Short mmCIF file of C-alpha atoms in Angstrom, two decimals:
data_model
loop_
_atom_site.label_atom_id
_atom_site.label_comp_id
_atom_site.label_asym_id
_atom_site.label_seq_id
_atom_site.Cartn_x
_atom_site.Cartn_y
_atom_site.Cartn_z
CA MET A 1 -0.13 -0.03 0.00
CA SER A 2 1.61 3.37 -1.06
CA THR A 3 1.75 6.33 1.23
CA SER A 4 2.80 8.56 -0.70
CA THR A 5 1.51 12.06 -0.37
CA THR A 6 2.07 13.26 -3.88
CA ARG A 7 -0.93 15.35 -5.51
CA PRO A 8 -1.82 14.05 -8.83
CA ALA A 9 -3.45 16.80 -11.37
CA LEU A 10 -7.07 16.50 -11.81
CA SER A 11 -6.45 15.25 -15.72
CA ALA A 12 -5.27 12.23 -13.83
CA PHE A 13 -8.46 12.24 -11.57
CA TRP A 14 -10.47 12.02 -15.13
CA HIS A 15 -8.58 9.75 -16.53
CA ASP A 16 -8.55 7.21 -13.44
CA LEU A 17 -12.59 7.99 -13.22
CA PRO A 18 -14.80 5.02 -14.78
CA ARG A 19 -17.13 5.90 -17.72
CA GLU A 20 -19.60 5.76 -15.60
CA GLY A 21 -18.66 8.18 -13.03
CA LYS A 22 -18.21 10.57 -15.89
CA LEU A 23 -22.00 10.36 -17.14
CA MET A 24 -22.82 11.09 -13.29
CA LEU A 25 -20.93 14.46 -13.15
CA SER A 26 -22.26 15.30 -16.64
CA VAL A 27 -25.76 15.57 -15.35
CA ILE A 28 -25.01 17.23 -11.95
CA ALA A 29 -24.85 21.16 -13.06
CA PHE A 30 -27.82 20.64 -15.39
CA GLU A 31 -29.92 19.37 -12.30
CA PHE A 32 -28.89 21.85 -9.72
CA ILE A 33 -29.93 24.67 -12.22
CA GLY A 34 -33.41 23.44 -11.25
CA THR A 35 -32.77 23.74 -7.59
CA GLY A 36 -31.40 26.88 -7.97
CA LEU A 37 -34.15 28.32 -9.61
CA VAL A 38 -36.79 27.81 -6.67
CA LEU A 39 -34.32 27.99 -3.65
CA PRO A 40 -34.57 31.45 -3.15
CA PHE A 41 -38.05 31.58 -3.43
CA TRP A 42 -39.43 29.11 -1.06
CA VAL A 43 -40.68 31.45 1.46
CA VAL A 44 -41.85 34.27 -1.10
CA TYR A 45 -44.11 31.39 -2.99
CA LEU A 46 -45.82 30.06 -0.30
CA HIS A 47 -46.50 33.33 1.63
CA GLU A 48 -46.97 36.03 -0.75
CA MET A 49 -47.99 33.61 -3.69
CA ARG A 50 -50.12 30.90 -2.01
CA GLY A 51 -51.12 33.35 0.83
CA TYR A 52 -50.12 31.10 3.93
CA SER A 53 -49.14 32.85 6.91
CA LEU A 54 -45.39 33.00 7.83
CA ASP A 55 -46.03 30.71 10.65
CA VAL A 56 -47.73 28.19 8.51
CA VAL A 57 -44.79 28.52 5.85
CA GLY A 58 -42.22 27.70 8.86
CA VAL A 59 -44.05 24.67 9.41
CA LEU A 60 -44.62 23.67 5.91
CA LEU A 61 -40.96 23.93 5.65
CA ALA A 62 -40.11 21.99 8.62
CA VAL A 63 -42.44 19.16 7.69
CA MET A 64 -39.77 18.92 4.73
CA ALA A 65 -36.84 18.36 6.85
CA ALA A 66 -39.10 15.85 9.11
CA ALA A 67 -39.60 13.79 6.12
CA GLY A 68 -36.24 13.60 5.53
CA VAL A 69 -35.78 12.20 9.11
CA VAL A 70 -38.63 9.78 8.98
CA VAL A 71 -37.57 8.04 5.96
CA ALA A 72 -33.58 7.91 6.71
CA ALA A 73 -33.57 4.54 8.37
CA PRO A 74 -36.03 2.54 6.12
CA GLY A 75 -34.37 4.19 3.20
CA GLY A 76 -30.87 2.78 4.31
CA MET A 77 -32.45 -0.33 4.45
CA LEU A 78 -34.08 0.00 0.92
CA ILE A 79 -30.85 0.95 -0.51
CA ASP A 80 -29.03 -2.03 0.79
CA ARG A 81 -32.11 -4.42 -0.30
CA VAL A 82 -32.61 -2.96 -4.14
CA GLY A 83 -29.42 -1.54 -4.73
CA PRO A 84 -28.56 2.40 -4.76
CA ARG A 85 -29.46 2.75 -8.63
CA ILE A 86 -33.20 1.58 -8.26
CA ALA A 87 -33.10 3.66 -5.02
CA MET A 88 -31.88 6.98 -6.51
CA ILE A 89 -35.02 6.42 -9.43
CA GLY A 90 -37.40 6.41 -6.81
CA VAL A 91 -35.86 9.54 -5.09
CA ILE A 92 -35.71 11.19 -8.68
CA LEU A 93 -39.57 10.44 -9.12
CA PHE A 94 -40.58 11.38 -5.52
CA THR A 95 -39.11 14.63 -5.91
CA ALA A 96 -40.12 15.95 -9.28
CA LEU A 97 -43.81 14.88 -8.38
CA GLY A 98 -43.40 16.73 -5.22
CA GLN A 99 -42.27 19.72 -7.17
CA VAL A 100 -45.43 19.52 -9.68
CA VAL A 101 -47.75 19.05 -6.70
CA VAL A 102 -46.62 22.12 -4.96
CA ALA A 103 -46.55 24.21 -8.51
CA PHE A 104 -50.13 23.37 -9.09
CA THR A 105 -51.95 22.76 -5.63
CA SER A 106 -53.91 25.75 -4.01
CA THR A 107 -54.72 23.99 -0.53
CA LEU A 108 -52.67 23.62 2.24
CA PRO A 109 -53.63 19.59 2.59
CA GLY A 110 -51.94 19.30 -1.16
CA THR A 111 -49.09 21.84 -0.50
CA THR A 112 -48.26 19.55 2.50
CA ILE A 113 -48.03 16.29 0.80
CA GLY A 114 -46.21 18.06 -2.14
CA ILE A 115 -43.72 19.21 0.45
CA ALA A 116 -43.25 16.32 2.43
CA LEU A 117 -42.82 14.40 -1.17
CA ILE A 118 -39.74 16.59 -1.86
CA GLY A 119 -38.62 15.93 1.77
CA VAL A 120 -38.83 12.24 1.16
CA GLY A 121 -36.53 12.66 -2.01
CA PHE A 122 -34.08 15.22 -0.31
CA GLY A 123 -34.01 12.72 3.00
CA MET A 124 -33.35 9.79 0.84
CA GLY A 125 -31.44 11.75 -2.00
CA TRP A 126 -28.00 12.17 -0.01
CA PRO A 127 -27.63 8.72 1.44
CA THR A 128 -28.96 7.32 -2.08
CA ALA A 129 -26.23 9.18 -3.92
CA GLN A 130 -23.26 8.97 -1.64
CA ALA A 131 -23.88 4.91 -1.60
CA LEU A 132 -24.11 5.12 -5.69
CA VAL A 133 -20.90 7.00 -5.68
CA ALA A 134 -19.26 4.73 -3.93
CA SER A 135 -20.04 1.81 -5.79
CA ILE A 136 -18.87 3.32 -9.38
CA VAL A 137 -15.62 5.67 -7.97
CA PRO A 138 -12.73 3.86 -6.40
CA SER A 139 -11.50 4.95 -2.73
CA PRO A 140 -8.48 6.59 -4.00
CA ILE A 141 -10.29 9.09 -6.18
CA ARG A 142 -13.70 9.50 -4.06
CA ALA A 143 -12.56 12.56 -2.19
CA ARG A 144 -11.91 14.28 -5.65
CA TYR A 145 -15.09 13.24 -6.94
CA PHE A 146 -17.12 14.67 -4.13
CA GLY A 147 -15.56 17.61 -4.52
CA VAL A 148 -15.92 18.11 -8.32
CA ASN A 149 -19.48 17.00 -7.85
CA PHE A 150 -19.77 20.17 -4.92
CA THR A 151 -18.78 22.39 -7.43
CA LEU A 152 -20.65 21.44 -10.27
CA LEU A 153 -23.57 21.68 -7.81
CA ASN A 154 -23.13 24.96 -6.78
CA LEU A 155 -22.29 26.15 -10.12
CA GLY A 156 -25.81 24.38 -11.37
CA ILE A 157 -27.69 26.53 -8.30
CA GLY A 158 -25.65 29.57 -8.79
CA ILE A 159 -26.90 29.68 -12.70
CA GLY A 160 -30.34 28.63 -11.36
CA GLY A 161 -30.61 31.78 -9.05
CA ILE A 162 -29.78 34.05 -11.49
CA ILE A 163 -32.41 32.63 -14.11
CA GLY A 164 -35.06 32.80 -11.10
CA GLY A 165 -34.10 35.97 -10.27
CA LEU A 166 -34.75 37.42 -13.94
CA VAL A 167 -37.63 35.12 -14.47
CA VAL A 168 -39.93 35.52 -11.01
CA ASP A 169 -42.48 38.24 -10.93
CA VAL A 170 -44.39 38.54 -7.89
CA ASP A 171 -47.24 39.41 -9.61
CA SER A 172 -47.52 36.33 -11.70
CA LEU A 173 -48.30 33.22 -9.87
CA ALA A 174 -47.54 31.48 -13.63
CA SER A 175 -43.91 32.28 -13.13
CA PHE A 176 -43.25 30.41 -10.10
CA GLN A 177 -45.20 27.74 -11.05
CA ALA A 178 -42.80 27.55 -14.50
CA MET A 179 -40.06 27.65 -11.99
CA TYR A 180 -41.11 24.47 -9.98
CA VAL A 181 -42.06 22.61 -13.00
CA ALA A 182 -38.70 23.18 -14.67
CA ASP A 183 -36.98 22.20 -11.15
CA ALA A 184 -39.17 18.81 -12.27
CA PHE A 185 -38.19 18.76 -15.28
CA SER A 186 -34.31 19.36 -14.39
CA TYR A 187 -34.31 15.41 -13.17
CA VAL A 188 -35.12 14.06 -16.50
CA PRO A 189 -31.28 13.86 -17.66
CA SER A 190 -30.34 11.91 -14.42
CA LEU A 191 -33.16 9.61 -15.05
CA LEU A 192 -32.41 8.64 -18.53
CA ILE A 193 -28.74 7.95 -17.19
CA LEU A 194 -29.83 5.62 -14.44
CA LEU A 195 -32.20 3.82 -16.72
CA ILE A 196 -30.05 3.46 -19.95
CA PRO A 197 -26.32 3.37 -19.70
CA LEU A 198 -25.97 2.82 -15.88
CA ARG A 199 -28.52 0.17 -15.78
CA HIS A 200 -25.94 -2.47 -15.00
CA VAL A 201 -24.53 -0.57 -12.03
CA GLY A 202 -25.72 0.17 -8.50
CA GLY A 203 -27.40 -3.23 -7.80
CA PRO A 204 -27.42 -4.80 -4.32
CA VAL A 205 -24.39 -6.32 -2.87
CA PRO A 206 -24.80 -9.62 -1.28
CA SER A 207 -23.75 -10.27 2.13
CA PRO A 208 -20.46 -11.50 2.71
CA ASP A 209 -20.09 -15.68 3.08
CA GLY A 210 -21.39 -16.50 6.11
CA VAL A 211 -23.53 -13.83 6.75
CA GLU A 212 -27.14 -14.06 6.43
CA ASP A 213 -29.56 -11.14 5.28
CA GLY A 214 -31.01 -11.84 8.65
CA GLU A 215 -27.93 -11.14 10.57
CA LYS A 216 -27.38 -7.93 9.00
CA PRO A 217 -26.49 -5.68 11.58
CA SER A 218 -29.35 -2.87 12.90
CA TYR A 219 -28.50 0.58 13.41
CA LEU A 220 -27.66 0.39 16.90
CA LYS A 221 -24.85 -2.19 16.34
CA ILE A 222 -23.64 0.07 13.45
CA LEU A 223 -23.35 2.81 15.73
CA ARG A 224 -21.07 0.79 17.57
CA ALA A 225 -19.08 0.01 14.73
CA PRO A 226 -15.46 1.80 14.99
CA ALA A 227 -15.71 5.36 14.29
CA MET A 228 -19.25 5.49 13.60
CA GLY A 229 -20.61 6.82 16.57
CA THR A 230 -17.99 9.56 16.64
CA MET A 231 -19.01 10.20 12.96
CA THR A 232 -22.60 10.27 13.63
CA THR A 233 -22.09 12.68 16.41
CA LEU A 234 -19.97 14.91 14.08
CA MET A 235 -22.52 15.08 11.43
CA PHE A 236 -25.12 16.02 13.99
CA VAL A 237 -23.07 19.05 15.41
CA SER A 238 -21.36 20.06 12.13
CA GLY A 239 -25.06 20.07 10.58
CA PHE A 240 -26.35 22.46 13.56
CA VAL A 241 -23.31 24.79 13.61
CA GLY A 242 -23.30 24.61 9.79
CA TYR A 243 -25.79 24.31 6.93
CA SER A 244 -28.74 24.82 9.39
CA GLN A 245 -27.74 28.12 10.51
CA LEU A 246 -26.28 28.99 6.79
CA ASN A 247 -29.92 28.60 5.90
CA ALA A 248 -31.74 30.00 8.71
CA GLY A 249 -29.51 31.71 11.36
CA MET A 250 -27.58 33.67 9.04
CA PRO A 251 -30.47 35.50 7.10
CA ALA A 252 -32.57 36.06 10.64
CA TYR A 253 -29.26 37.32 12.19
CA ALA A 254 -28.42 39.57 8.91
CA ARG A 255 -32.10 40.84 8.90
CA ALA A 256 -32.98 41.32 12.57
CA ILE A 257 -29.72 42.30 14.05
CA GLY A 258 -27.38 43.85 11.13
CA GLU A 259 -30.50 45.11 9.25
CA VAL A 260 -29.30 44.05 5.80
CA SER A 261 -31.75 44.21 2.92
CA THR A 262 -32.85 41.26 1.01
CA ARG A 263 -30.90 42.30 -1.73
CA GLY A 264 -28.00 42.24 0.47
CA LEU A 265 -28.71 38.66 1.52
CA GLY A 266 -28.79 37.78 -2.03
CA PHE A 267 -25.26 39.18 -2.39
CA ALA A 268 -24.04 37.22 0.16
CA PHE A 269 -25.31 34.05 -0.92
CA ALA A 270 -23.90 34.80 -4.51
CA ALA A 271 -20.54 35.24 -2.85
CA ASN A 272 -20.81 32.26 -1.20
CA THR A 273 -21.47 30.54 -4.33
CA PHE A 274 -18.69 32.16 -5.75
CA VAL A 275 -15.96 30.98 -3.69
CA ILE A 276 -16.87 27.66 -3.79
CA VAL A 277 -16.74 27.26 -7.56
CA LEU A 278 -13.73 29.43 -7.83
CA LEU A 279 -11.71 27.56 -4.97
CA GLN A 280 -13.24 24.28 -4.48
CA LEU A 281 -10.84 22.56 -6.98
CA VAL A 282 -7.55 24.57 -6.02
CA VAL A 283 -8.77 23.38 -2.43
CA LEU A 284 -8.78 19.76 -3.44
CA GLN A 285 -5.51 19.53 -4.64
CA ARG A 286 -4.09 21.30 -1.39
CA ILE A 287 -5.68 18.74 0.85
CA GLU A 288 -4.42 15.83 -0.93
CA GLY A 289 -2.73 13.35 1.41
CA ARG A 290 -3.23 15.33 4.44
CA ARG A 291 -5.20 13.87 7.32
CA ARG A 292 -9.06 14.66 6.95
CA THR A 293 -9.55 14.96 10.26
CA ARG A 294 -7.01 17.91 10.41
CA VAL A 295 -9.00 19.15 7.66
CA ILE A 296 -12.20 19.18 9.41
CA ALA A 297 -10.49 21.09 12.10
CA VAL A 298 -9.45 23.68 9.84
CA MET A 299 -13.08 23.69 8.48
CA SER A 300 -14.41 24.43 12.10
CA ALA A 301 -12.02 27.01 12.52
CA LEU A 302 -13.23 29.08 9.38
CA TRP A 303 -16.55 28.31 10.63
CA ALA A 304 -16.13 30.01 13.93
CA GLY A 305 -14.45 32.82 12.31
CA SER A 306 -17.28 33.57 9.52
CA TRP A 307 -19.96 33.43 12.47
CA LEU A 308 -17.91 35.84 14.29
CA LEU A 309 -17.87 37.97 10.95
CA LEU A 310 -21.61 37.92 11.16
CA ALA A 311 -21.54 39.23 14.62
CA ALA A 312 -19.66 42.19 13.52
CA SER A 313 -22.68 42.91 11.39
CA GLY A 314 -24.49 44.20 14.15
CA ILE A 315 -21.91 46.72 15.21
CA ALA A 316 -23.31 49.45 12.65
CA PRO A 317 -26.79 47.92 11.64
CA GLY A 318 -28.27 48.74 8.16
CA THR A 319 -25.07 50.10 6.59
CA VAL A 320 -22.89 48.95 3.70
CA ALA A 321 -20.58 47.63 6.37
CA ALA A 322 -23.01 45.51 7.83
CA THR A 323 -23.93 44.17 4.29
CA LEU A 324 -20.08 43.27 3.64
CA PHE A 325 -19.68 41.54 6.98
CA VAL A 326 -22.55 39.27 5.99
CA ALA A 327 -21.20 38.84 2.53
CA ALA A 328 -17.78 38.03 4.22
CA CYS A 329 -19.49 35.36 6.63
CA ALA A 330 -20.88 33.98 3.92
CA SER A 331 -17.52 33.71 1.56
CA VAL A 332 -15.61 32.46 4.73
CA PHE A 333 -18.13 29.88 5.35
CA ALA A 334 -17.84 28.74 1.52
CA LEU A 335 -14.26 28.05 2.06
CA GLY A 336 -14.90 25.70 4.71
CA GLU A 337 -17.45 23.95 2.84
CA THR A 338 -14.94 23.20 0.38
CA LEU A 339 -13.22 21.14 3.15
CA LEU A 340 -16.05 19.68 4.05
CA GLN A 341 -17.36 17.60 1.01
CA PRO A 342 -13.96 15.91 0.11
CA THR A 343 -13.59 14.63 3.75
CA MET A 344 -16.52 13.67 6.04
CA PRO A 345 -18.39 11.44 2.75
CA VAL A 346 -15.10 9.95 1.80
CA ILE A 347 -14.35 8.96 5.56
CA LEU A 348 -17.90 7.22 5.92
CA ASN A 349 -17.71 5.68 2.68
CA ASP A 350 -14.24 4.38 3.43
CA LEU A 351 -15.82 2.71 6.97
CA ALA A 352 -18.77 1.44 5.34
CA PRO A 353 -19.14 -2.34 4.14
CA ASP A 354 -20.27 -2.38 0.51
CA HIS A 355 -23.52 -4.46 1.78
CA LEU A 356 -24.08 -2.19 4.34
CA ARG A 357 -23.46 1.22 2.37
CA GLY A 358 -26.91 2.43 2.42
CA ARG A 359 -27.46 2.10 6.37
CA TYR A 360 -23.87 3.91 7.07
CA ASN A 361 -24.96 6.58 4.86
CA ALA A 362 -28.67 6.89 5.79
CA LEU A 363 -27.47 6.82 9.67
CA THR A 364 -25.44 10.03 9.20
CA ALA A 365 -27.76 11.73 6.68
CA GLY A 366 -30.45 11.44 9.36
CA ALA A 367 -28.33 13.02 12.19
CA PHE A 368 -27.47 15.83 9.58
CA GLN A 369 -31.23 16.19 8.71
CA SER A 370 -32.13 16.25 12.48
CA ALA A 371 -29.68 19.22 12.78
CA ALA A 372 -31.55 21.09 10.18
CA ILE A 373 -34.69 20.77 11.96
CA LEU A 374 -33.38 21.93 15.51
CA GLY A 375 -30.91 24.47 13.92
CA PRO A 376 -33.70 27.06 12.67
CA ILE A 377 -35.66 26.63 15.97
CA VAL A 378 -32.95 27.13 18.28
CA ALA A 379 -31.96 30.30 16.12
CA GLY A 380 -35.47 31.70 15.97
CA LEU A 381 -35.54 31.29 19.65
CA LEU A 382 -32.40 32.95 20.75
CA ILE A 383 -32.52 36.04 18.10
CA GLY A 384 -36.33 36.52 18.46
CA ASN A 385 -35.54 36.88 22.11
CA GLY A 386 -32.55 39.24 21.95
CA LEU A 387 -29.99 36.64 22.75
CA HIS A 388 -28.07 37.23 19.44
CA LEU A 389 -24.57 37.42 21.22
CA GLU A 390 -25.58 34.15 23.04
CA PHE A 391 -26.73 32.43 19.54
CA ILE A 392 -23.15 33.43 18.45
CA GLY A 393 -21.20 32.10 21.38
CA LEU A 394 -23.21 28.72 20.65
CA LEU A 395 -21.87 28.21 17.33
CA VAL A 396 -18.65 29.01 17.96
CA VAL A 397 -18.66 26.68 20.78
CA GLY A 398 -19.80 24.20 18.67
CA CYS A 399 -17.57 24.57 16.06
CA GLY A 400 -14.81 23.87 18.44
CA LEU A 401 -16.88 21.14 19.48
CA THR A 402 -16.60 19.96 15.76
CA ALA A 403 -12.80 20.19 15.92
CA TRP A 404 -12.44 18.29 19.00
CA LEU A 405 -14.56 15.49 17.79
CA SER A 406 -12.52 15.38 14.54
CA VAL A 407 -8.91 15.41 16.19
CA VAL A 408 -9.39 14.15 19.61
CA ARG A 409 -11.74 11.31 18.97
CA LEU A 410 -12.01 10.51 15.22
CA GLU A 411 -8.63 10.73 14.51
CA LEU A 412 -7.91 7.83 16.84
CA GLN A 413 -10.40 5.53 15.27
CA LEU A 414 -9.52 5.60 11.77
CA ASP A 415 -6.99 3.99 10.05
CA ASP A 416 -4.54 5.81 7.41
CA VAL A 417 -6.38 4.83 4.41
CA ALA A 418 -9.79 6.31 5.66
CA ASN A 419 -8.07 9.14 7.27
CA GLY A 420 -6.54 10.25 3.75
CA VAL A 421 -3.01 9.49 4.62
CA ALA A 422 -2.60 6.17 3.16
CA ARG A 423 -4.28 5.04 -0.21
CA ALA A 424 -4.78 2.24 -2.29
CA PRO A 425 -3.41 2.01 -5.71
CA ALA A 426 -5.56 4.04 -8.19
CA PRO A 427 -7.00 2.47 -11.44
CA SER A 428 -4.40 3.69 -13.66
CA GLU A 429 -1.60 2.42 -11.08
CA GLN A 430 -3.49 -1.04 -11.31
CA HIS A 431 -3.22 -1.27 -14.64
CA GLN A 432 0.43 -0.60 -14.48
CA THR A 433 1.26 -3.59 -12.11
#
């Protein structure tokens, strides 16, 4: 086993990437253009177009995250039973159907059903996609795959957000409906790839010799597997201080404390996307061969710094400086995001046995989705009750806990391969032997 820390060029990654992996990457940007069309406008659509109160809108969006938590455990078992390819086809159909229902229903029960369908798709989408990638992409190049995938994902969201901002008209319900239908349509290329050229991959993996299907470990046993308890906790804590606050806490703080305009918030999110698209591939090469646990600790420090920048937006509320501090917060947070994607998902899938990959990914996805529910609630309670500095303090402490879990706990539980400082031969190296 090689322990070399040389950093091959991205051209080597593309050369080593199987044809199936190239096909999956080819549709990511297009698929997430659809996501970007609707992502910034959920509250506007539900509140201003459909007439639901903000309280009801909050509950509806919580339903989306809650549906993801509910399906996580059975979804992981389903992935292992039918294989990630079939499960991903189901994810696409559920999500697309939910988008169409949300576009055309005008009743609260109908909207709730549509949002729940989307939540089921989102909840199963992450573990299913990771299991599918791990079944196709060899371990030595998975970190680069997840990083390139994240770049294309954000590029698509950014393009979609720009298009949505130009197309949406608050005086036209049809303009919103067109965006939700377009989001549903954006999944068609992925569906066709799964149905035709990838029909031979991503099937169920038989249990190893001597292990009967009925002996597959429960989620409790998986939690007791080496490093998985720490990984699950790490996923929850990082989700709480990370994405759940970027999507809920940061806008709430910026509006209530920094008095930043909605246009200023849009600028901040654009800066976030720009930093990821610009720097992700550069970061990938810089962290190659370094301990993934230490990279996660650096990510935690960057996120702590981003929340301190958010706090600074309250020094001069309603000014250009406040807007710039919020944009700086989103940009520094984005730099941390470029360290997240090539580390945590890769560690998890290096730990997971092939026949249990769905369960391993679903367990951590459930933890992350739980944080997505709790994070906005805590942010709303603290910021809404004037405890905004306590809110920032909580996030900074949480970032410290993330670093501690990674370096003090997880690092001792991982072998060198899972931690990124040793690697199996890449496909091109195997061909040469």
